[in-house]
CSV table of C-alpha atoms and ligand atoms in Angstrom, one decimal:
chain,number,residue,atom,x,y,z
A,146,MET,CA,2.5,-29.7,19.9
A,147,SER,CA,5.3,-30.4,17.3
A,148,ALA,CA,4.8,-29.8,13.8
A,149,THR,CA,6.9,-28.6,10.7
A,150,ASN,CA,7.0,-24.5,10.4
A,151,ARG,CA,7.8,-23.3,7.2
A,152,GLN,CA,9.5,-20.0,7.6
A,153,ILE,CA,11.4,-17.5,5.5
A,154,ARG,CA,14.3,-16.2,6.7
A,155,LEU,CA,16.8,-13.3,5.3
A,156,ALA,CA,19.8,-15.0,3.7
A,157,ALA,CA,21.7,-12.0,2.4
A,158,ARG,CA,21.4,-8.3,2.3
A,159,PRO,CA,19.9,-6.9,-1.1
A,160,VAL,CA,22.0,-4.6,-3.1
A,161,GLY,CA,19.2,-2.8,-5.2
A,162,GLU,CA,16.0,-5.2,-6.0
A,163,VAL,CA,15.7,-8.0,-3.9
A,164,GLU,CA,16.9,-11.3,-5.7
A,165,SER,CA,15.8,-14.8,-4.9
A,166,ASP,CA,19.1,-15.8,-3.4
A,167,ASP,CA,18.3,-13.1,-0.5
A,168,TRP,CA,16.0,-15.5,1.1
A,169,GLU,CA,16.4,-18.9,2.8
A,170,HIS,CA,13.3,-21.1,2.7
A,171,CYS,CA,13.8,-23.7,5.7
A,172,SER,CA,11.7,-26.0,8.0
A,173,GLY,CA,11.6,-25.3,11.9
A,174,THR,CA,9.9,-27.0,14.3
A,175,VAL,CA,7.1,-25.7,16.7
A,176,ASP,CA,7.1,-26.5,20.3
A,177,ASP,CA,4.4,-26.3,22.7
A,178,PRO,CA,4.0,-22.8,23.8
A,179,GLY,CA,5.0,-23.2,27.7
A,180,PRO,CA,3.3,-21.0,30.6
A,181,GLY,CA,2.1,-17.5,29.7
A,182,ARG,CA,2.3,-18.1,25.9
A,183,PHE,CA,0.1,-19.1,23.0
A,184,ALA,CA,0.8,-20.7,20.0
A,185,GLY,CA,-0.9,-20.3,16.6
A,186,ARG,CA,-1.2,-21.0,12.8
A,187,THR,CA,-0.4,-18.2,10.5
A,188,ARG,CA,-3.5,-17.2,8.2
A,189,VAL,CA,-2.8,-13.8,6.3
A,190,ILE,CA,0.6,-12.2,6.0
A,191,SER,CA,1.1,-8.4,5.2
A,192,LEU,CA,3.2,-7.4,2.4
A,193,ASP,CA,4.6,-3.8,2.8
A,194,PRO,CA,7.1,-1.5,1.0
A,195,ALA,CA,8.9,-0.9,4.3
A,196,MET,CA,10.0,-4.2,4.2
A,197,ARG,CA,12.7,-3.2,1.7
A,198,GLY,CA,14.0,-0.7,4.1
A,199,TRP,CA,14.2,-3.4,7.0
A,200,LEU,CA,16.6,-5.4,5.0
A,201,ASP,CA,19.1,-2.8,4.6
A,202,ASP,CA,21.8,-2.2,7.6
A,203,ARG,CA,21.4,1.6,8.0
A,204,PRO,CA,19.7,3.4,10.8
A,205,SER,CA,15.9,3.7,10.8
A,206,TYR,CA,13.1,3.9,12.8
A,207,LEU,CA,13.7,-0.1,13.7
A,208,PRO,CA,16.6,-2.2,13.6
A,209,PRO,CA,17.3,-4.2,10.5
A,210,VAL,CA,16.2,-7.5,10.0
A,211,GLY,CA,19.3,-9.5,11.0
A,212,ILE,CA,20.9,-12.0,8.6
A,213,GLY,CA,19.5,-15.6,9.5
A,214,GLU,CA,16.1,-14.0,11.1
A,215,VAL,CA,12.8,-14.7,10.0
A,216,MET,CA,11.6,-12.0,8.0
A,217,ARG,CA,9.7,-9.5,10.2
A,218,ALA,CA,5.9,-9.0,8.9
A,219,GLY,CA,2.6,-8.3,10.3
A,220,SER,CA,0.1,-11.0,9.9
A,221,VAL,CA,-3.0,-12.6,11.3
A,222,ILE,CA,-2.8,-16.1,13.0
A,223,GLU,CA,-5.6,-18.3,14.6
A,224,VAL,CA,-4.8,-19.4,17.9
A,225,THR,CA,-4.4,-23.2,18.1
A,226,THR,CA,-3.0,-23.8,22.1
A,227,SER,CA,-3.0,-21.3,24.5
A,228,ASN,CA,-1.6,-20.9,28.2
A,229,HIS,CA,-2.1,-17.0,27.9
A,230,PRO,CA,-5.2,-15.7,29.9
A,231,GLY,CA,-5.9,-13.3,27.2
A,232,PHE,CA,-6.2,-15.5,24.2
A,233,ARG,CA,-8.0,-18.8,23.6
A,234,PRO,CA,-7.7,-21.5,20.6
A,235,GLY,CA,-9.8,-20.1,17.7
A,236,ASP,CA,-9.2,-16.6,18.8
A,237,HIS,CA,-7.6,-14.4,16.1
A,238,VAL,CA,-4.8,-12.2,16.6
A,239,VAL,CA,-2.7,-9.7,14.8
A,240,GLY,CA,0.6,-8.7,15.5
A,241,THR,CA,4.3,-8.8,13.9
A,242,PHE,CA,4.8,-12.5,13.9
A,243,GLY,CA,6.9,-13.0,10.8
A,244,VAL,CA,6.9,-14.8,7.9
A,245,GLN,CA,6.6,-18.3,9.2
A,246,GLU,CA,3.5,-20.8,9.4
A,247,TYR,CA,3.1,-21.4,12.9
A,248,VAL,CA,4.2,-18.7,15.7
A,249,VAL,CA,4.4,-18.9,19.5
A,250,SER,CA,3.9,-15.8,21.4
A,251,ASP,CA,4.1,-14.2,24.9
A,252,GLY,CA,0.9,-11.7,23.8
A,253,LYS,CA,3.6,-8.6,23.7
A,254,GLY,CA,2.0,-6.3,20.7
A,255,ALA,CA,-0.4,-8.7,19.7
A,256,MET,CA,-4.1,-7.8,19.5
A,257,LYS,CA,-7.2,-9.9,19.5
A,258,ILE,CA,-9.7,-8.9,16.5
A,259,ASP,CA,-13.5,-9.8,15.7
A,260,THR,CA,-13.5,-11.7,12.6
A,261,SER,CA,-17.4,-11.4,12.4
A,262,LEU,CA,-17.0,-7.4,12.0
A,263,ALA,CA,-14.1,-7.8,9.3
A,264,PRO,CA,-12.1,-10.4,7.3
A,265,PRO,CA,-8.7,-10.8,8.8
A,266,SER,CA,-7.2,-9.4,5.8
A,267,THR,CA,-9.0,-5.8,6.9
A,268,TYR,CA,-7.0,-5.8,9.9
A,269,LEU,CA,-3.8,-5.7,8.1
A,270,GLY,CA,-5.0,-2.6,5.9
A,271,ALA,CA,-7.9,-0.5,6.5
A,272,LEU,CA,-8.4,-1.0,9.7
A,273,GLY,CA,-4.3,-1.8,10.3
A,274,MET,CA,-1.3,-0.1,9.9
A,275,PRO,CA,-1.6,1.2,6.3
A,276,GLY,CA,-5.3,2.7,7.3
A,277,MET,CA,-3.7,4.2,10.3
A,278,THR,CA,-0.9,5.6,8.4
A,279,ALA,CA,-3.6,7.3,5.9
A,280,TYR,CA,-5.5,8.8,9.0
A,281,PHE,CA,-2.8,10.1,10.8
A,282,GLY,CA,-0.5,11.3,8.0
A,283,LEU,CA,-3.4,13.5,6.4
A,284,LEU,CA,-5.5,14.7,9.4
A,285,ASP,CA,-2.5,14.9,11.9
A,286,VAL,CA,0.6,15.7,9.9
A,287,GLY,CA,-1.3,17.0,6.8
A,288,ALA,CA,-3.8,19.3,9.2
A,289,LEU,CA,-6.2,18.6,6.5
A,290,LYS,CA,-9.0,21.2,6.5
A,291,ASP,CA,-12.4,20.6,5.0
A,292,GLY,CA,-13.0,21.4,1.1
A,293,GLU,CA,-9.1,21.8,0.4
A,294,THR,CA,-7.2,20.3,-2.6
A,295,VAL,CA,-5.5,17.1,-1.6
A,296,VAL,CA,-3.1,15.2,-4.2
A,297,VAL,CA,-2.3,11.6,-3.4
A,298,SER,CA,0.6,9.5,-5.1
A,299,GLY,CA,0.8,5.9,-4.8
A,300,ALA,CA,-3.0,6.4,-4.8
A,301,ALA,CA,-4.2,2.8,-5.8
A,302,GLY,CA,-2.2,1.3,-2.9
A,303,ALA,CA,-3.2,0.5,0.6
A,304,VAL,CA,-2.5,3.8,2.3
A,305,GLY,CA,-3.6,5.8,-0.9
A,306,THR,CA,-6.8,4.1,-1.5
A,307,ILE,CA,-7.7,4.9,2.2
A,308,ALA,CA,-5.9,8.4,2.1
A,309,GLY,CA,-7.8,9.4,-0.8
A,310,GLN,CA,-11.3,8.3,0.5
A,311,ILE,CA,-10.7,9.8,3.9
A,312,ALA,CA,-10.1,13.3,1.9
A,313,LYS,CA,-13.2,13.0,0.1
A,314,ALA,CA,-15.3,12.3,3.3
A,315,LYS,CA,-13.7,15.4,4.3
A,316,GLY,CA,-15.5,17.4,1.3
A,317,CYS,CA,-12.0,17.6,-0.2
A,318,ARG,CA,-11.2,17.6,-4.1
A,319,VAL,CA,-8.8,14.8,-4.3
A,320,VAL,CA,-6.6,14.1,-7.4
A,321,GLY,CA,-4.7,10.7,-7.4
A,322,ILE,CA,-1.5,9.5,-9.0
A,323,ALA,CA,-1.0,5.9,-10.1
A,324,GLY,CA,0.3,3.8,-12.6
A,325,GLY,CA,-1.8,2.7,-15.6
A,326,PRO,CA,-5.2,3.4,-17.1
A,327,GLN,CA,-7.1,0.5,-14.8
A,328,LYS,CA,-6.0,2.0,-11.6
A,329,CYS,CA,-6.8,5.5,-12.7
A,330,ALA,CA,-10.3,4.6,-13.9
A,331,MET,CA,-10.7,2.7,-10.5
A,332,LEU,CA,-10.1,5.7,-8.4
A,333,THR,CA,-12.5,8.0,-10.3
A,334,ASP,CA,-15.3,5.6,-11.1
A,335,GLU,CA,-15.3,3.4,-8.2
A,336,LEU,CA,-13.4,5.4,-5.3
A,337,GLY,CA,-15.1,8.9,-6.1
A,338,PHE,CA,-11.8,10.8,-6.6
A,339,ASP,CA,-12.2,13.8,-8.6
A,340,ALA,CA,-9.4,13.1,-11.0
A,341,ALA,CA,-6.5,10.8,-11.8
A,342,ILE,CA,-3.1,11.2,-13.3
A,343,ASP,CA,-1.5,8.0,-14.9
A,344,TYR,CA,2.1,9.1,-14.3
A,345,ARG,CA,3.2,6.1,-16.6
A,346,THR,CA,2.1,8.1,-19.7
A,347,GLU,CA,1.1,11.8,-18.7
A,348,ASP,CA,3.3,14.6,-17.8
A,349,VAL,CA,2.5,15.0,-13.8
A,350,ARG,CA,3.4,18.4,-13.8
A,351,LYS,CA,1.1,19.6,-16.3
A,352,ALA,CA,-1.8,17.4,-15.3
A,353,LEU,CA,-1.6,18.8,-12.0
A,354,ARG,CA,-2.1,22.2,-13.5
A,355,ARG,CA,-4.9,21.0,-15.0
A,356,HIS,CA,-6.7,19.0,-12.1
A,357,ALA,CA,-5.5,21.2,-9.4
A,358,PRO,CA,-5.6,25.0,-11.1
A,359,GLU,CA,-6.0,26.5,-7.6
A,360,GLY,CA,-2.7,24.7,-6.1
A,361,ILE,CA,-2.2,21.8,-3.7
A,362,ASP,CA,-3.4,22.6,0.0
A,363,VAL,CA,-2.1,18.8,1.0
A,364,TYR,CA,0.2,16.5,-0.9
A,365,PHE,CA,0.2,13.0,0.4
A,366,ASP,CA,3.6,11.4,-1.0
A,367,ASN,CA,3.9,7.5,-1.1
A,368,VAL,CA,6.4,7.5,-3.7
A,369,GLY,CA,8.9,10.4,-3.7
A,370,GLY,CA,11.5,11.2,-6.7
A,371,ASP,CA,10.3,12.8,-10.2
A,372,ILE,CA,6.5,12.8,-8.7
A,373,LEU,CA,7.5,14.6,-5.5
A,374,ASP,CA,9.2,17.2,-7.3
A,375,ALA,CA,6.5,17.8,-9.8
A,376,ALA,CA,4.2,18.4,-7.0
A,377,LEU,CA,6.3,20.7,-5.3
A,378,THR,CA,5.8,23.2,-8.6
A,379,ARG,CA,2.0,23.3,-7.9
A,380,LEU,CA,1.8,23.9,-4.0
A,381,ALA,CA,-0.7,26.5,-2.7
A,382,MET,CA,0.1,29.1,-0.2
A,383,HIS,CA,0.7,27.4,3.3
A,384,ALA,CA,0.7,23.8,1.7
A,385,ARG,CA,1.8,20.9,3.8
A,386,VAL,CA,3.5,18.1,2.0
A,387,VAL,CA,3.4,14.9,3.9
A,388,ILE,CA,6.2,12.5,3.4
A,389,CYS,CA,4.6,9.2,3.9
A,390,GLY,CA,7.3,7.1,1.9
A,391,ALA,CA,9.1,7.1,-1.3
A,392,ILE,CA,9.0,3.6,-2.7
A,393,SER,CA,10.6,5.1,-6.3
A,394,GLN,CA,13.9,5.2,-4.0
A,395,TYR,CA,13.7,1.9,-1.9
A,396,ASN,CA,15.2,0.0,-4.4
A,397,ASN,CA,18.2,2.3,-5.3
A,398,ASP,CA,21.9,1.3,-5.4
A,399,THR,CA,22.6,5.0,-5.7
A,400,PRO,CA,21.8,7.6,-3.2
A,401,VAL,CA,18.1,8.5,-2.9
A,402,LYS,CA,17.0,11.4,-5.4
A,403,GLY,CA,15.9,14.3,-2.9
A,404,PRO,CA,13.9,16.8,-4.6
A,405,SER,CA,15.0,19.9,-6.8
A,406,ASN,CA,12.2,22.1,-6.3
A,407,TYR,CA,12.1,22.4,-2.4
A,408,LEU,CA,12.6,26.2,-2.9
A,409,SER,CA,8.8,26.4,-3.7
A,410,LEU,CA,8.2,25.7,-0.1
A,411,LEU,CA,9.9,28.9,0.9
A,412,VAL,CA,7.9,30.8,-1.8
A,413,ARG,CA,4.7,29.1,-0.7
A,414,ARG,CA,5.4,29.5,3.0
A,415,ALA,CA,4.8,25.9,2.9
A,416,ARG,CA,6.0,22.8,5.0
A,417,MET,CA,7.1,19.3,4.3
A,418,GLU,CA,7.1,16.8,7.4
A,419,GLY,CA,7.7,13.3,7.7
A,420,PHE,CA,5.9,11.0,10.0
A,421,VAL,CA,6.4,7.2,11.6
A,422,VAL,CA,2.8,5.8,12.4
A,423,PHE,CA,3.9,3.8,15.2
A,424,ASP,CA,4.3,7.3,16.9
A,425,TYR,CA,0.3,7.2,16.9
A,426,ALA,CA,-0.1,3.9,18.4
A,427,GLN,CA,-2.2,5.2,21.4
A,428,ARG,CA,-4.6,6.9,19.0
A,429,TYR,CA,-5.1,3.6,16.9
A,430,ALA,CA,-8.3,2.8,18.7
A,431,GLN,CA,-9.9,6.2,17.7
A,432,ALA,CA,-8.9,5.8,14.2
A,433,ALA,CA,-10.1,2.5,13.9
A,434,GLN,CA,-13.4,3.4,14.9
A,435,ASP,CA,-13.7,6.5,12.6
A,436,ILE,CA,-12.7,4.3,9.6
A,437,SER,CA,-14.9,1.7,10.4
A,438,ALA,CA,-17.8,4.2,10.5
A,439,TRP,CA,-16.7,5.6,7.1
A,440,ILE,CA,-16.6,2.2,5.9
A,441,GLY,CA,-20.2,1.4,7.4
A,442,ALA,CA,-21.5,4.6,5.8
A,443,GLY,CA,-20.3,3.6,2.5
A,444,ARG,CA,-17.8,6.6,2.3
A,445,ILE,CA,-14.8,4.2,2.7
A,446,LYS,CA,-14.6,1.2,-0.1
A,447,VAL,CA,-11.9,-1.4,1.1
A,448,LYS,CA,-9.6,-2.7,-1.6
A,449,GLU,CA,-7.7,-5.7,-1.0
A,450,HIS,CA,-5.4,-7.8,-3.3
A,451,VAL,CA,-5.1,-11.3,-1.8
A,452,VAL,CA,-2.8,-13.8,-3.1
A,453,ARG,CA,-3.3,-17.4,-1.9
A,454,GLY,CA,-0.3,-19.4,-1.5
A,455,THR,CA,2.0,-20.4,1.2
A,456,VAL,CA,5.0,-18.9,3.2
A,457,ASP,CA,7.3,-19.9,0.0
A,458,ASP,CA,5.2,-17.7,-2.5
A,459,PHE,CA,6.3,-14.4,0.1
A,460,PRO,CA,9.6,-13.3,-1.9
A,461,GLU,CA,7.6,-13.2,-5.2
A,462,THR,CA,4.5,-11.8,-3.6
A,463,LEU,CA,6.5,-9.0,-2.4
A,464,GLN,CA,8.0,-8.1,-5.4
A,465,MET,CA,4.2,-7.3,-6.8
A,466,LEU,CA,4.6,-4.1,-4.6
A,467,PHE,CA,7.5,-2.7,-6.7
A,468,ARG,CA,6.1,-3.5,-9.9
A,469,GLY,CA,2.8,-2.1,-9.2
A,470,GLU,CA,1.1,-5.4,-9.7
A,471,ASN,CA,-1.4,-4.5,-6.7
A,472,VAL,CA,-4.3,-2.8,-6.1
A,473,GLY,CA,-5.2,-1.8,-2.7
A,474,LYS,CA,-3.8,-3.7,0.3
A,475,LEU,CA,-1.6,-6.7,-0.8
A,476,VAL,CA,-1.6,-9.8,1.3
A,477,LEU,CA,-0.8,-13.4,1.3
A,478,GLU,CA,-3.4,-15.7,2.5
A,479,LEU,CA,-2.1,-19.0,3.5
A,480,ALA,CA,-4.1,-22.1,2.4
B,604,NAP,N1,5.5,6.7,7.2
B,604,NAP,C1,4.6,5.7,7.7
B,604,NAP,O1,4.7,5.2,9.0
B,604,NAP,C2,4.0,4.7,6.5
B,604,NAP,C3,3.4,3.6,7.3
B,604,NAP,C4,3.0,2.4,6.1
B,604,NAP,C5,3.4,2.8,4.7
B,604,NAP,N2,4.1,3.8,4.4
B,604,NAP,C6,4.5,4.4,3.3
B,604,NAP,O2,3.4,4.2,2.4
B,604,NAP,C7,3.7,3.7,0.9
B,604,NAP,C8,2.6,3.2,0.6
B,604,NAP,O3,2.5,2.0,1.1
B,604,NAP,P1,1.6,0.6,0.9
B,604,NAP,O4,1.8,-0.5,2.0
B,604,NAP,O5,0.1,1.7,0.5
B,604,NAP,O6,1.8,0.2,-0.7
B,604,NAP,P2,0.7,0.2,-1.7
B,604,NAP,O7,0.8,1.6,-2.4
B,604,NAP,O8,-0.1,-0.7,-2.0
B,604,NAP,O9,2.1,-0.7,-2.9
B,604,NAP,C9,3.0,-0.2,-3.6
B,604,NAP,C10,2.6,0.7,-5.0
B,604,NAP,O10,3.8,1.7,-5.5
B,604,NAP,C11,3.6,2.2,-6.3
B,604,NAP,N3,5.0,2.0,-7.0
B,604,NAP,C12,6.1,1.1,-7.1
B,604,NAP,N4,6.9,1.7,-7.5
B,604,NAP,C13,6.8,2.9,-7.9
B,604,NAP,C14,7.6,3.7,-8.7
B,604,NAP,N5,8.7,3.6,-9.1
B,604,NAP,N6,7.1,5.0,-8.8
B,604,NAP,C15,5.8,5.4,-8.2
B,604,NAP,N7,4.8,4.4,-8.0
B,604,NAP,C16,5.4,3.4,-7.6
B,604,NAP,C17,2.9,0.8,-7.0
B,604,NAP,O11,1.7,1.8,-7.6
B,604,NAP,P3,1.3,2.3,-9.0
B,604,NAP,O12,1.0,1.0,-10.2
B,604,NAP,O13,0.5,3.1,-8.9
B,604,NAP,O14,2.9,2.7,-9.7
B,604,NAP,C18,2.6,0.0,-6.0
B,604,NAP,O15,1.2,-0.7,-6.2
B,604,NAP,C19,5.1,3.3,0.6
B,604,NAP,O16,6.0,4.4,0.6
B,604,NAP,C20,5.4,2.9,2.2
B,604,NAP,O17,6.6,2.7,2.6
B,604,NAP,C21,4.5,4.8,5.5
């Protein structure tokens, strides 16, 4: 097979916000897959806040994307040609295939998905990495107990919508923090959160006092910064603060703002713990089964924000995460 393969490569390391000049839009070719490999066409690309961190040349849980390399991204592809015994033409496969139209793979880290059970996008969201993140962050790191008070920041996003709904399924009181009245209304009216706080217009600390009068048992933090600091003032005894992410800090060109209220961990005998979802890979199947069951039972509603376009729309679509323009899991579906 020989085709033109549109790709997005990293052209320069961004300082602060990612600019259009930081990307290179190019056309490569796709060759026959060769022995033991398969080729496929990209259907849906995942957009993730972590992508911003992968562009920085600093030690992290994954090496940085190199200058000139195809941008790293999770995606679902449809197999077109295969010399691999595990994959046939027509199969849909999820993996870290990068921001490009065509992919050749040896199958390592790739997983066949069943699109009769859920659409491809859901394998990048509720049944994919964000769903796994919500599940293990809340249940393992957060050691959630039935009936506790849970606060989730970034609550209207991919991880937040699932984390909040898992906590509801466990009988907890759940308060979401999100940007804007529409997102807050969606959390309470559609997803069943007990309360929602609009951090853009409300005083988060005061609102938490109102909505979590007995204190917060589990604070699931997706945003860091001032919201984390406000939540730390409202911890219940033996609270768990789950550091899932800190999107408010990812575009900083100054040092990350740490929490000044951390001594409440001492007073409340609480703990704060970070985690990386990849460490739970051995248990993804169990988590996916539980999340599927909750979806089937109507306990979890899947929220996806699908942008339809081409690979060239990737840079602009990524910015939506940092402007709060997505509701639920953001994906780019290729025409
Ligand atoms: N630890 C792990 O293994 C792991 C795995 C996956 C994801 N994560 C982390 O989980 C978090 C959520 O990821 P996601 O994929 O679910 O993204 P997402 O929540 O779907 O999208 C990002 C959201 O962040 C909010 N946001 C943007 N800038 C903000 C700011 N300055 N202050 C407060 N909120 C802001 C926006 O919502 P609003 O409109 O509400 O502002 C935006 O919609 C990220 O921090 C990500 O890095 C961690």
